[in-house]
Coordinates of C-alpha atoms and ligand atoms in Angstrom, one line a residue:
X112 CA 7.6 26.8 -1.7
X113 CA 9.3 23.5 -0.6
X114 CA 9.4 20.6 -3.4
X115 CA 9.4 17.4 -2.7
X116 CA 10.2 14.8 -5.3
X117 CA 8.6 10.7 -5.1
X118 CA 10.6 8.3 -7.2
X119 CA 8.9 4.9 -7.3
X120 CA 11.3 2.7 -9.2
X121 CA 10.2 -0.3 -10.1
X122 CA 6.3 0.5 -9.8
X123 CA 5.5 -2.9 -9.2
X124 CA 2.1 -4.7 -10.6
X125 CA 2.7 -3.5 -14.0
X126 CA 4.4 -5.3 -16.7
X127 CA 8.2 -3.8 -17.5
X128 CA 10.7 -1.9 -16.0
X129 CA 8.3 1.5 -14.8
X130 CA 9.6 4.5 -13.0
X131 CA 7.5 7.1 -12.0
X132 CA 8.8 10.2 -10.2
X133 CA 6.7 13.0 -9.2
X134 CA 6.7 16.5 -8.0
X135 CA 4.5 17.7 -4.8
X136 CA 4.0 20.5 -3.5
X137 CA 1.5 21.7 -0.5
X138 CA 0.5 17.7 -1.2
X139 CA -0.7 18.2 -4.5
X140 CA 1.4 16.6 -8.1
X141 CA 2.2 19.2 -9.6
X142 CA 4.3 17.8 -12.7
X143 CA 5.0 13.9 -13.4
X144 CA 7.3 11.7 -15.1
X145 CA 6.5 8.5 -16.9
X146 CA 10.3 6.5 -17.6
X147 CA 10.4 2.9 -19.1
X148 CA 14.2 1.7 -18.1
X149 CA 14.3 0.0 -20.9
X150 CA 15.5 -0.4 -25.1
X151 CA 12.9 -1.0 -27.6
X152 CA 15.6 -3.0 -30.6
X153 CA 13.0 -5.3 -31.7
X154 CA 13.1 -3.3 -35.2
X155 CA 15.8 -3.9 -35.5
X156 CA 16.2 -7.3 -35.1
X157 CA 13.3 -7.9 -37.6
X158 CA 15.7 -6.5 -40.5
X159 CA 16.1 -8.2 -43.9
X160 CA 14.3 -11.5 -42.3
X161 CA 11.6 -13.2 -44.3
X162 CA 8.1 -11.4 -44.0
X163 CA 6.2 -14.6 -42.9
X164 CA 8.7 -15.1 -39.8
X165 CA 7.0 -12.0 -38.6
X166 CA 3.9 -13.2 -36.9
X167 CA 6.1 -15.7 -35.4
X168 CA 9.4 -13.1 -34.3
X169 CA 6.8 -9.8 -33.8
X170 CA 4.6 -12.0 -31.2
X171 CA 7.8 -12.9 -28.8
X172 CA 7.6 -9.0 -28.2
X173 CA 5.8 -9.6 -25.1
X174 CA 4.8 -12.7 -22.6
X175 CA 1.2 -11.4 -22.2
X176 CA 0.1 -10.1 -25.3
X177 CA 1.7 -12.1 -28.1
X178 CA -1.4 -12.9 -29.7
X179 CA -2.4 -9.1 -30.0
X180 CA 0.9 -9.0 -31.9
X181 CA 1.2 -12.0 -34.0
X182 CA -2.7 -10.4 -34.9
X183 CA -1.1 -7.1 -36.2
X184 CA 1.7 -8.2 -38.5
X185 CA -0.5 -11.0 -40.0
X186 CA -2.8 -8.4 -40.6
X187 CA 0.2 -6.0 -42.2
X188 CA 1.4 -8.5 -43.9
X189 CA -2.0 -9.5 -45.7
X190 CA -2.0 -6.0 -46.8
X191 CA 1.1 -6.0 -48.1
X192 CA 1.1 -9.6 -49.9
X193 CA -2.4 -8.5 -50.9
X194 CA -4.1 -11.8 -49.8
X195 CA -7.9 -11.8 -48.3
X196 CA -8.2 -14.2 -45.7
X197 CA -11.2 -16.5 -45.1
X198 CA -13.9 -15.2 -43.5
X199 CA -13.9 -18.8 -41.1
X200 CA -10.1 -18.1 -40.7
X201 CA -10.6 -14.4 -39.6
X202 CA -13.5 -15.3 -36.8
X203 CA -10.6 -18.3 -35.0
X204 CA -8.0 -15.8 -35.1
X205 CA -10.1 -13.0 -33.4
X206 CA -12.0 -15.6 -30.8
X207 CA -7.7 -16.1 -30.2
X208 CA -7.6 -12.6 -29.9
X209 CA -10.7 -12.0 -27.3
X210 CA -9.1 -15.1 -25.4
X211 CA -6.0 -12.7 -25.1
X212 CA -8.3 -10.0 -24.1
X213 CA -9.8 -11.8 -22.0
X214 CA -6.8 -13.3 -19.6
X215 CA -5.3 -9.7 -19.4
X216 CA -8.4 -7.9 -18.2
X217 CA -9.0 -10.9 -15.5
X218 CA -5.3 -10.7 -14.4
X219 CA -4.9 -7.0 -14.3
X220 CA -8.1 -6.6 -12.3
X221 CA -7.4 -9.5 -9.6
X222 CA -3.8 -9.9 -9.2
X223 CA -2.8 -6.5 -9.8
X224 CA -5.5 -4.0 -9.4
X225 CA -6.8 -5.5 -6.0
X226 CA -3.3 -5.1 -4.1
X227 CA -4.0 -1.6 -4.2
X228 CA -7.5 -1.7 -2.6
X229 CA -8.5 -5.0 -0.8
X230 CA -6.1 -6.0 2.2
X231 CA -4.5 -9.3 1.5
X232 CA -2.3 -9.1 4.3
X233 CA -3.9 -12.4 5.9
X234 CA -4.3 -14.5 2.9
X235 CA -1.5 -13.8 1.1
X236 CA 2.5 -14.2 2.1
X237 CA 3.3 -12.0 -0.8
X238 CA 1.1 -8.9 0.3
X239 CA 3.0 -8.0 3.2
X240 CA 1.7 -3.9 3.0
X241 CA 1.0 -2.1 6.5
X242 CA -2.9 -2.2 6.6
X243 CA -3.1 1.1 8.3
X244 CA -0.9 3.4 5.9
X245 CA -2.7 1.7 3.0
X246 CA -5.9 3.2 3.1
X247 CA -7.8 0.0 2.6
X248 CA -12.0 1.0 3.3
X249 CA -13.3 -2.2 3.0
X250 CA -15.7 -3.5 5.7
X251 CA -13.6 -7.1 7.1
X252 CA -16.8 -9.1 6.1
X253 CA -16.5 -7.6 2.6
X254 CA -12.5 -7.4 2.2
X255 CA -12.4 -11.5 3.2
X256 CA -14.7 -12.3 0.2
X257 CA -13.1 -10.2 -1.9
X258 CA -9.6 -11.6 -0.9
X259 CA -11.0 -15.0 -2.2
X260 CA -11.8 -13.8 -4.7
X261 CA -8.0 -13.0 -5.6
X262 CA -7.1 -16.4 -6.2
X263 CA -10.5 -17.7 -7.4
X264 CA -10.1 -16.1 -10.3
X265 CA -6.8 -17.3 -11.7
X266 CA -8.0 -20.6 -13.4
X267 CA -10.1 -18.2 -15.2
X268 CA -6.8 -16.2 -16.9
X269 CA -5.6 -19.9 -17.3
X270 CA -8.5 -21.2 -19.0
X271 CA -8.4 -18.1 -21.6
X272 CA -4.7 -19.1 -22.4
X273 CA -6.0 -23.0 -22.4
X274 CA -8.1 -21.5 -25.6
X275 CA -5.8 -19.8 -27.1
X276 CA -3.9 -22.8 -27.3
X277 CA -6.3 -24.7 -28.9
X278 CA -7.3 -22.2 -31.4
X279 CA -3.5 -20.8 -32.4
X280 CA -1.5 -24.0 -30.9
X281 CA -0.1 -22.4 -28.2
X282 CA 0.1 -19.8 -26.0
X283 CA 1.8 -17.1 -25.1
X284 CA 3.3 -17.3 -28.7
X285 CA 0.7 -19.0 -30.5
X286 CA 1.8 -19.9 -34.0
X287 CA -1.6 -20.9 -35.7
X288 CA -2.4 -17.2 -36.0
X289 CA -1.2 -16.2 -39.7
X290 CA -2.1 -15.0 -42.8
X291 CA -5.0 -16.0 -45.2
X292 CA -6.5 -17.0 -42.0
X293 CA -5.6 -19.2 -39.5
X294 CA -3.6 -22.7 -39.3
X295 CA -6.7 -24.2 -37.6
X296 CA -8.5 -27.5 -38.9
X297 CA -11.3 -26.8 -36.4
X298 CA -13.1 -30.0 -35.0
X299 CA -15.4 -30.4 -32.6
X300 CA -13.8 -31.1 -29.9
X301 CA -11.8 -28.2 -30.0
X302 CA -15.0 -26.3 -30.9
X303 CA -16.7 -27.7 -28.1
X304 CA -13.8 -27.2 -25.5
X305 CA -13.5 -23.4 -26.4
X306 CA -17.1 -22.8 -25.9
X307 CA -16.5 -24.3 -22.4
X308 CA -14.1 -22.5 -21.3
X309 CA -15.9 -18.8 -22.9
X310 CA -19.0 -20.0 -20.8
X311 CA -17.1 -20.7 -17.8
X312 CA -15.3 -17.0 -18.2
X313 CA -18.7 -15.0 -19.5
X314 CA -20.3 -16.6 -16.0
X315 CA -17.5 -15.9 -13.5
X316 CA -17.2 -12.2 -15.1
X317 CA -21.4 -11.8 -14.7
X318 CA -21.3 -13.1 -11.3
X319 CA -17.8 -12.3 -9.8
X320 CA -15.6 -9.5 -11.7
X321 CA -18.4 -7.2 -12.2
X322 CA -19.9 -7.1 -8.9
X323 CA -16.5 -6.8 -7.0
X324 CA -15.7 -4.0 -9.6
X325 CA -18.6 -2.3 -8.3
X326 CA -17.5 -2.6 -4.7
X327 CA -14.8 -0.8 -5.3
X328 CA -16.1 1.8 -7.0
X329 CA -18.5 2.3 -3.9
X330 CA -15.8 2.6 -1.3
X331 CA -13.3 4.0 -3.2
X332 CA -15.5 6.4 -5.2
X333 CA -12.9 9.7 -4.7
X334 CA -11.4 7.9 -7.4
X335 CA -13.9 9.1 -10.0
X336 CA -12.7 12.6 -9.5
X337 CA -8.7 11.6 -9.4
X338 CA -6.5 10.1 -12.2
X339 CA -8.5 12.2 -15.2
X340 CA -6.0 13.6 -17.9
X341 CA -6.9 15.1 -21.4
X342 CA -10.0 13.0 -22.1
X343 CA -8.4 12.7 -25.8
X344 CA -9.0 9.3 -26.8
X345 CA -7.9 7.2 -29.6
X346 CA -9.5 3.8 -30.3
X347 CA -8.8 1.1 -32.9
X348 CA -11.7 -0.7 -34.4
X349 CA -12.4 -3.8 -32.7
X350 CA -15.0 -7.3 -33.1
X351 CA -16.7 -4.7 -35.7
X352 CA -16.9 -7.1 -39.1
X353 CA -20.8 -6.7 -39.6
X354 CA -21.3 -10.4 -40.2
X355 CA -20.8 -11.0 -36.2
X356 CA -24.0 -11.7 -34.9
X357 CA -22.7 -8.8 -32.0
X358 CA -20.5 -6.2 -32.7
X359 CA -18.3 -3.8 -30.6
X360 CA -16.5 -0.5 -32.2
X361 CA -15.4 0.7 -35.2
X362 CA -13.0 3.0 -32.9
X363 CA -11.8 6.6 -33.9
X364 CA -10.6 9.0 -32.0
X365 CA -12.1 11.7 -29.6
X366 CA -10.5 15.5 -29.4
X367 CA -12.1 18.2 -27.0
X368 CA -15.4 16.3 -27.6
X369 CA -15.2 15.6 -31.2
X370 CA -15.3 12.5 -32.8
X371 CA -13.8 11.4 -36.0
X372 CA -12.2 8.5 -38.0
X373 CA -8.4 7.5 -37.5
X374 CA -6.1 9.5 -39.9
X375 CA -2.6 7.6 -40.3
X376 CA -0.7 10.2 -41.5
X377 CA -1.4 12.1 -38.5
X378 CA 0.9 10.1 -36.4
X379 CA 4.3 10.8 -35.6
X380 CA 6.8 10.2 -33.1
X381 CA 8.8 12.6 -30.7
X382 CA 12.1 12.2 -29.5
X383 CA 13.2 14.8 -27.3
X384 CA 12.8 13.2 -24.1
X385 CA 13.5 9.7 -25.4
X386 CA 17.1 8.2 -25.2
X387 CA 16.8 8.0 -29.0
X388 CA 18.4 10.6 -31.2
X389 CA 16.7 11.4 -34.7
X390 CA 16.9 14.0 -36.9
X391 CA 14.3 17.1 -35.4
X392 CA 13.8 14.3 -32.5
X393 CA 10.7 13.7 -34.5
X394 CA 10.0 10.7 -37.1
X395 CA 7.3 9.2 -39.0
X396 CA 6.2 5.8 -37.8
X397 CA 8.0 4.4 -41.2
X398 CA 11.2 5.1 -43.1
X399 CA 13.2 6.6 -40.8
X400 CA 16.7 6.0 -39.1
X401 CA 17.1 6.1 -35.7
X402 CA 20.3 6.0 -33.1
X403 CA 19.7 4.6 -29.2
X404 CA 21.6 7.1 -27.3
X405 CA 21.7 6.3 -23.5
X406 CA 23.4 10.0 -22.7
X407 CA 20.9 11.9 -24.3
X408 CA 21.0 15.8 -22.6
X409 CA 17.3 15.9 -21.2
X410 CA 15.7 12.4 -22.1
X411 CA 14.1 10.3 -19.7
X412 CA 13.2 7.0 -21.3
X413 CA 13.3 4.2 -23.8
X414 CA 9.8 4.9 -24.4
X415 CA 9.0 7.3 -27.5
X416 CA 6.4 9.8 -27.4
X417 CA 3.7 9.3 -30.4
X418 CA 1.8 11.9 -31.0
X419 CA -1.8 12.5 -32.9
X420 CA -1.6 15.5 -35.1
X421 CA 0.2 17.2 -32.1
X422 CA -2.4 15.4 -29.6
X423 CA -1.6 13.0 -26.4
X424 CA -4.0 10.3 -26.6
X425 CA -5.1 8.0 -24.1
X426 CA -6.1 4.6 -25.5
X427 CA -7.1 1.6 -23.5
X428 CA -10.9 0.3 -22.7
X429 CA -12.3 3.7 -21.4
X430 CA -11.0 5.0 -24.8
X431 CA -13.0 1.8 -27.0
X432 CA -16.0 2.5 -24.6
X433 CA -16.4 5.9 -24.9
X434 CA -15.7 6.6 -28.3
X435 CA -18.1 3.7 -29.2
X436 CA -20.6 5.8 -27.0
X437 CA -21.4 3.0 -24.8
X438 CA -19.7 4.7 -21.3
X439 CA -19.9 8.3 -20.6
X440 CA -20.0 8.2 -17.1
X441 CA -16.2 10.4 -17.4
X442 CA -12.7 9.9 -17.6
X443 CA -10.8 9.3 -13.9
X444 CA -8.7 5.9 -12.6
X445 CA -11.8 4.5 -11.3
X446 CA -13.6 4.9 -15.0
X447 CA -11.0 3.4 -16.4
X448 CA -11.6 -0.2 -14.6
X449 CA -15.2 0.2 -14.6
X450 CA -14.6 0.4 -18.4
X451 CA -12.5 -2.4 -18.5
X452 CA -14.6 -4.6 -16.5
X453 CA -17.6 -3.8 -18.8
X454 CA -15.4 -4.7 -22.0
X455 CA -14.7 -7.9 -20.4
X456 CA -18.0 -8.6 -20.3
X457 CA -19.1 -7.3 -24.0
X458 CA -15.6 -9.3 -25.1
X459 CA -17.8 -12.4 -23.7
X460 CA -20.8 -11.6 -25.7
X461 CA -19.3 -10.9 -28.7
X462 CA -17.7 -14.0 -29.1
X463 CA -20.4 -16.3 -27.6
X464 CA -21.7 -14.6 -31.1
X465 CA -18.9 -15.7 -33.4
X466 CA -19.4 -18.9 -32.0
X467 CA -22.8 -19.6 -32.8
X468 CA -21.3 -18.4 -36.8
X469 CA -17.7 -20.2 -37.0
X470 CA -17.7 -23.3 -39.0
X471 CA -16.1 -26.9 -38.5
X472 CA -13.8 -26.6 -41.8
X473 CA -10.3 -27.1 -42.9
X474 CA -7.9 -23.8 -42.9
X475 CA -7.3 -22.5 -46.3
X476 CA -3.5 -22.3 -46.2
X477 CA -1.0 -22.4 -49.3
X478 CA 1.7 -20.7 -50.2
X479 CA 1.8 -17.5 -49.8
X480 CA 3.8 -15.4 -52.6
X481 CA 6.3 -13.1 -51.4
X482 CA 6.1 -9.6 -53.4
X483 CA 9.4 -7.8 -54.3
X484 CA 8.7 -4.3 -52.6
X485 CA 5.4 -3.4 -51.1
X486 CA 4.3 -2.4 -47.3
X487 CA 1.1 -2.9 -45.2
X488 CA 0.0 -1.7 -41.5
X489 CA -2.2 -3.6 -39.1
X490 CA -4.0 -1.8 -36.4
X491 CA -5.5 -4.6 -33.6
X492 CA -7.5 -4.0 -30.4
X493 CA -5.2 -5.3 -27.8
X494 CA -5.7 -5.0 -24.1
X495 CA -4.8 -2.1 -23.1
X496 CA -5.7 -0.4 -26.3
X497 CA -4.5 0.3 -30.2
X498 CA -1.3 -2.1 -31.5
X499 CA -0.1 -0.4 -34.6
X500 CA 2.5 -2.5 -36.7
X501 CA 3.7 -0.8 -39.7
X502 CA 6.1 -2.8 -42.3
X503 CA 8.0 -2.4 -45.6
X504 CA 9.2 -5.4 -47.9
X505 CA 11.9 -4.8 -50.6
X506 CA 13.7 -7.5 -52.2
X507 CA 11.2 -10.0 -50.8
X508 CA 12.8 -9.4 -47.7
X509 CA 11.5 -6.8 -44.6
X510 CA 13.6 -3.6 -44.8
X511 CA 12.0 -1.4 -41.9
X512 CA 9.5 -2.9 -39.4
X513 CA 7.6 -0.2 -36.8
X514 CA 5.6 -1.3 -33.7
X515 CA 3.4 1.1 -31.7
X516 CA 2.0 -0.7 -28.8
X517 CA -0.8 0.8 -26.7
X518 CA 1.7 1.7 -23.9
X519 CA 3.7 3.7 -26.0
X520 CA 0.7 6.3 -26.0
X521 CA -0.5 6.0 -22.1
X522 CA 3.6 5.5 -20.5
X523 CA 5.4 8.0 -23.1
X524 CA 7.6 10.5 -21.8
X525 CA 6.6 14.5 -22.5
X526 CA 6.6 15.4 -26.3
X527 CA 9.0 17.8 -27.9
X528 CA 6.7 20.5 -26.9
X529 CA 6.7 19.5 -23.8
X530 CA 2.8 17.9 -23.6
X531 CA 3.0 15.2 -21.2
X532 CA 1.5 11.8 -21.9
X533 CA -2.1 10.3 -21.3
X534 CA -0.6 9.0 -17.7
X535 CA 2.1 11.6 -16.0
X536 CA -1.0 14.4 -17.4
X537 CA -3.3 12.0 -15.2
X538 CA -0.6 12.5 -12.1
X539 CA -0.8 16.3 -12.0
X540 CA -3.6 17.5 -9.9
X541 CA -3.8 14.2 -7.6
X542 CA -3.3 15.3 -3.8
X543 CA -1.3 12.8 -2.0
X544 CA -2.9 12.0 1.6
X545 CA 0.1 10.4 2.8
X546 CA 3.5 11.0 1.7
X547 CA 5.4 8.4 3.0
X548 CA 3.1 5.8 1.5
X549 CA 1.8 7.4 -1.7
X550 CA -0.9 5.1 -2.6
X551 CA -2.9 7.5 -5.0
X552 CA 0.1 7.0 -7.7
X553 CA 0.5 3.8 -7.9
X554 CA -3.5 2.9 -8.0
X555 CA -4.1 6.2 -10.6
X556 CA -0.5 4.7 -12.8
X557 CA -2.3 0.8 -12.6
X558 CA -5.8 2.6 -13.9
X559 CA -4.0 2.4 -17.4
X560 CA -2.8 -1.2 -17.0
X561 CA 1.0 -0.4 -18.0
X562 CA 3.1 -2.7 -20.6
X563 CA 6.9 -1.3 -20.8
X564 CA 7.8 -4.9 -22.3
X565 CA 5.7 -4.1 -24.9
X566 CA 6.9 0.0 -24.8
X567 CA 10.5 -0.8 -24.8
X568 CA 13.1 -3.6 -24.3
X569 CA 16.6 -4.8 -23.4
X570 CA 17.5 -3.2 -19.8
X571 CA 19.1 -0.3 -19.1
X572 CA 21.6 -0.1 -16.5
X573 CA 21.0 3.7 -15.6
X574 CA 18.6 3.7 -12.8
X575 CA 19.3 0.9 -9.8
X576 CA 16.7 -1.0 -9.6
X577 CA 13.7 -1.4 -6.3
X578 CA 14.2 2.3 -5.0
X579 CA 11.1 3.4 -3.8
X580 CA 11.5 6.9 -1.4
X581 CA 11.9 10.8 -1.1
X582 CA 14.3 12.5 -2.5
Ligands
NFE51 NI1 3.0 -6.2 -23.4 FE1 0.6 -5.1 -25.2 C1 -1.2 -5.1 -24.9 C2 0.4 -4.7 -26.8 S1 0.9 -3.1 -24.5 S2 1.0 -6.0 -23.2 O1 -2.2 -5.1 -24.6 O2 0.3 -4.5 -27.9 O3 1.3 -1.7 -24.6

């Protein structure tokens, strides 16, 4: 039977360096590979600093979710340099963190989850794509408001960052996010202006994101049954201190069904098909020694493969949602942005909560001991799912630092027993209408919201970049 292979290289409206190649035959994926073209060295570069740089050094990981990880190493380090933060301190940094949330789950559905649906080809120079290989449904009357809607909503993203900035002085980067709290003497002015802008958002997601997310999952509603996977789900807790006047989830994780809480020591990471050489090609998320290896026999990306006692999760807002019980409608690409457009609005809620419980008081910062050896984890909700940071101090210094971002579970390559990840397991199946203009990938890959800045850095020169064909 003939095989026909589709490289999409860069897969564009993600963040990173992507490729995604595919197998078809008789029109139907039938195996799929997920490759980030670049080198994850942050680690390394984190070496023997000084543990409070890292919020600071950890955050420049990425342009779009810096606050998610200057979050998770503050959080790391507090465990580590045993310090309890204030309670006032704690709600800023996590209204910072929703305000992250927030711009992320605006952007990805607007300017990079609408390309793939609504025809922009009149309002847009940049969306140049053929109408009529593109399989865009929408009605014109419909597909012009909708097309507004594209750039109507980016002074919302804006705003979100505009509050970040004034709760964690700046964004992306912010640098008021850190530990025993937050740098934050919050007035009311700032007070007042953040509420603003989180009434502006909450209102344009009621009245615009949500009912355009349900548009498309009205004409586009074959998507439900494509883009599925394992339905294993990992979650990290997230707006769930019991003081909030709302809550969200506690988070766990989901296998075959069954829900239970997150083990640590259950995690590893896999090698094999990574351009990474360990011993066994498989290593615990601490303590270990790895060597980049760009001529790896077999490997296929900078991307490692993490693993959950032997399980390929899928994290991300379907995961959050469904584990917290609140969406069981299923597990597809179009579940996953209906999920996502529902957390946006619960992120809203929430933190129209904390607001009504923060308090105008100074930050409760000092100095901050430095202990000689000791270690700490932090575990955040970031947008597209679980940030684990993992660090070790010895002579007051930081002697191994681990980060694993949500889009090293969804984007990884296959495992050393050859389980594919959350996203090239969502591939298989899919039938491709078209072959010259493969639209199911691309919208089934963007379900997941990909991060390979975040997954992996430094480029590689292997691959040229913006091929897009049949081999
Ligand atoms: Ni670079 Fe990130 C988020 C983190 S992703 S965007 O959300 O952490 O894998």
């Amino acid at each position: 039977m003939a095989t026909t292979q589709i490289v999409i290289d860069p897969i564009s409206r993600v963040s990173g360096l992507l490729e995604i190649s595919v197998q078809v035959e008789n029109n139907i994926i039938t195996d799929a590979r997920s490759s980030g073209l670049q080198f994850r060295g942050f680690e390394e570069m984190f070496r023997q600093r000084p543990p409070l740089d890292m919020p600071y050094l950890t955050g420049r990981t990425c342009g779009i979710c810096s606050t998610h990880h200057a979050l998770a190493s503050t959080l790391a380090l507090e465990e580590a340099l045993g310090i309890t933060p204030s309670f006032n301190g704690v709600i800023i940094r996590e209204l910072a963190n929703g305000f992250e949330l927030l711009q992320n789950h605006i952007r990805h559905f607007f300017q990079f989850v609408f390309p793939d649906y609504v025809s922009l080809a009149d309002v847009s120079p940049l969306q140049k794509t053929n109408p009529a290989a593109s399989d865009f449904r929408l009605p014109a009357d419909i597909n012009a408001k909708m097309s507004a809607d594209y750039f109507i909503s980016l002074p919302f993203s804006r705003k979100a960052h505009t509050a970040i900035a004034t709760l964690a002085g700046k964004a992306p980067h912010p640098h008021g996010i850190f530990v025993g709290g937050t740098t934050l003497n919050m007035t009311i002015m700032q007070y007042n202006e953040v509420q603003s802008i989180l009434n502006e958002i909450a209102a344009f997601v009621e009245q615009t994101l949500i009912p355009d997310m349900y548009v498309l999952s009205e004409y586009y509603s074959d998507y439900y049954t494509l883009g599925s996977g394992y339905g294993n789900f990992l979650a990290e807790g997230l707006f769930s201190e019991k003081p909030y006047p709302i809550q969200y989830t506690v988070g766990g994780v989901m296998i075959n069904g069954e829900k239970a809480p997150i083990n640590l020591s259950l995690i590893t990471e896999n090698l094999k098909y990574t351009w990474i050489d360990a011993p066994n090609d498989v290593i615990p998320p601490l303590g270990n020694t790895v060597e980049p290896n760009a001529n790896k026999e077999d490997a296929y990306s900078w991307v490692t493969a993490p693993r959950y006692n032997g399980f390929a999760m899928e994290v991300g807002p379907l995961a959050r949602m469904t584990i917290e019980g609140t969406y069981t409608r299923g597990v597809s690409a179009m579940d996953r942005l209906m999920a996502r457009a529902l957390e946006t609005r619960k992120i809203c809620e929430v933190m129209q909560g904390m607001l009504d419980i923060v308090r105008l008081e100074p930050s409760n910062q000092t100095q901050w001991p430095i202990p000689e050896v000791s270690s700490g984890v932090g575990i955040v909700g970031a947008a597209r799912g679980a940030l684990m940071h993992w660090l070790e101090i010895e002579n007051r210094v930081i002697k191994n630092y681990k980060l694993i971002p949500p889009s090293n579970w969804n984007m990884s390559p296959k495992d050393n027993n050859g389980l594919r990840s959350a996203v090239e397991e969502a591939l298989v199946g899919t039938p491709i209408n078209n072959i010259e203009n493969p639209v199911e990938i691309g919208r089934i890959v963007r379900s997941f919201d990909p991060c390979l800045n975040c997954a992996a850095h430094v480029t590689s020169d292997r691959y040229a970049p913006f091929t897009i064909g049949i081999v």
